[in-house]
Coordinates of C-alpha atoms in Angstrom, one line a residue:
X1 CA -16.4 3.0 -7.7
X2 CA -14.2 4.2 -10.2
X3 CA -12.5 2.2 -13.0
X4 CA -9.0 0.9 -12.0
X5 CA -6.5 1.3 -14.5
X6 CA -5.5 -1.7 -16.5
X7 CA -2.0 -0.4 -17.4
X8 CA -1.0 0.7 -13.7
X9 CA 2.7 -0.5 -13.2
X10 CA 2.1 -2.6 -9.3
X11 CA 5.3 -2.2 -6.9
X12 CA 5.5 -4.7 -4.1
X13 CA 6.1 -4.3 -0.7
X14 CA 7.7 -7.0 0.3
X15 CA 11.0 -7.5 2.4
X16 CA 14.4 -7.1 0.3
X17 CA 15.1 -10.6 -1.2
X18 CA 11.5 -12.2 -0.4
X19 CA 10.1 -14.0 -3.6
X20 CA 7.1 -15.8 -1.6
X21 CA 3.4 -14.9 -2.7
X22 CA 3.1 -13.2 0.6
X23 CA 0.2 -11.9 1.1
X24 CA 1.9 -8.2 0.3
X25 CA 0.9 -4.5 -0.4
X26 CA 1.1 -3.5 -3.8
X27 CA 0.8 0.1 -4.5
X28 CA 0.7 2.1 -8.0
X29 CA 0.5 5.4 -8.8
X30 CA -2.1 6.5 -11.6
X31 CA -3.3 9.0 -13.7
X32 CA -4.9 12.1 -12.1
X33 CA -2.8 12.4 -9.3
X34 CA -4.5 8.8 -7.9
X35 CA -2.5 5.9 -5.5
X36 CA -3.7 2.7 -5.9
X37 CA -3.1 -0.4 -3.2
X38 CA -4.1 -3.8 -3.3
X39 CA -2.9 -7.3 -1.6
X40 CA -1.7 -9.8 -3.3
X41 CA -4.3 -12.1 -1.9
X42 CA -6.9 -10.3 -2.6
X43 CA -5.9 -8.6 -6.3
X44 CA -9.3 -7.1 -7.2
X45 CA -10.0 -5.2 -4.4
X46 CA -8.3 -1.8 -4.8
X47 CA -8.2 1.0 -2.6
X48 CA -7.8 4.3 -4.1
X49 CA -6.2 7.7 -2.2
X50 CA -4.7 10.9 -3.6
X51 CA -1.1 12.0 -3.8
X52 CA -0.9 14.4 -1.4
X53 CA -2.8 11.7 1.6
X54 CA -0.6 9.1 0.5
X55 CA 3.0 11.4 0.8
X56 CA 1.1 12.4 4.4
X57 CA 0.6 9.0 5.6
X58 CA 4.9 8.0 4.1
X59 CA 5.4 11.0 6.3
X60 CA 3.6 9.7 9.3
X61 CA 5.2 6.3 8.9
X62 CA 8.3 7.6 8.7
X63 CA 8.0 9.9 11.3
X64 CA 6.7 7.0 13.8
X65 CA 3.1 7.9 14.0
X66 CA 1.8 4.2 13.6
X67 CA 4.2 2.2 15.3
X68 CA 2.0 1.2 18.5
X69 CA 0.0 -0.3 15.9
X70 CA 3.0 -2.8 15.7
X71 CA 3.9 -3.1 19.2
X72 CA 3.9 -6.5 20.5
X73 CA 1.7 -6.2 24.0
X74 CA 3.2 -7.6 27.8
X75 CA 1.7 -10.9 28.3

């Protein structure tokens, strides 16, 4: 695995005006082009992608490609 930045500058993703400890997404972008997540729960396990997968995937969301995956199912 490759070293994680110590310096990376974390962003939360948390709802507007939440202060809780969540658990939430935190995502940074690095040097080299490299997106780093992690949860909050869980702060030293990182994930690592490139730019360009991480703009496809901001596409995909916004464009509705993963919203079954939050689709409450008929009980």
């Amino acid at each position: 695995m490759a070293d994680i930045p110590t310096d990376l500058d974390w962003i939360r993703a948390a709802p507007e005006g939440e202060e809780g400890p969540g658990p939430w997404i935190e995502i940074a972008f690095g040097p080299g082009d490299l997106v780093y997540l992690r949860e909050t729960s869980d702060p030293e396990n990182v994930v690592t992608t490139t730019q360009k997968k991480w703009d496809a995937f901001v596409l995909g969301v916004q464009a509705g490609e993963f919203d079954h995956f939050a689709e409450i199912p008929d009980e």
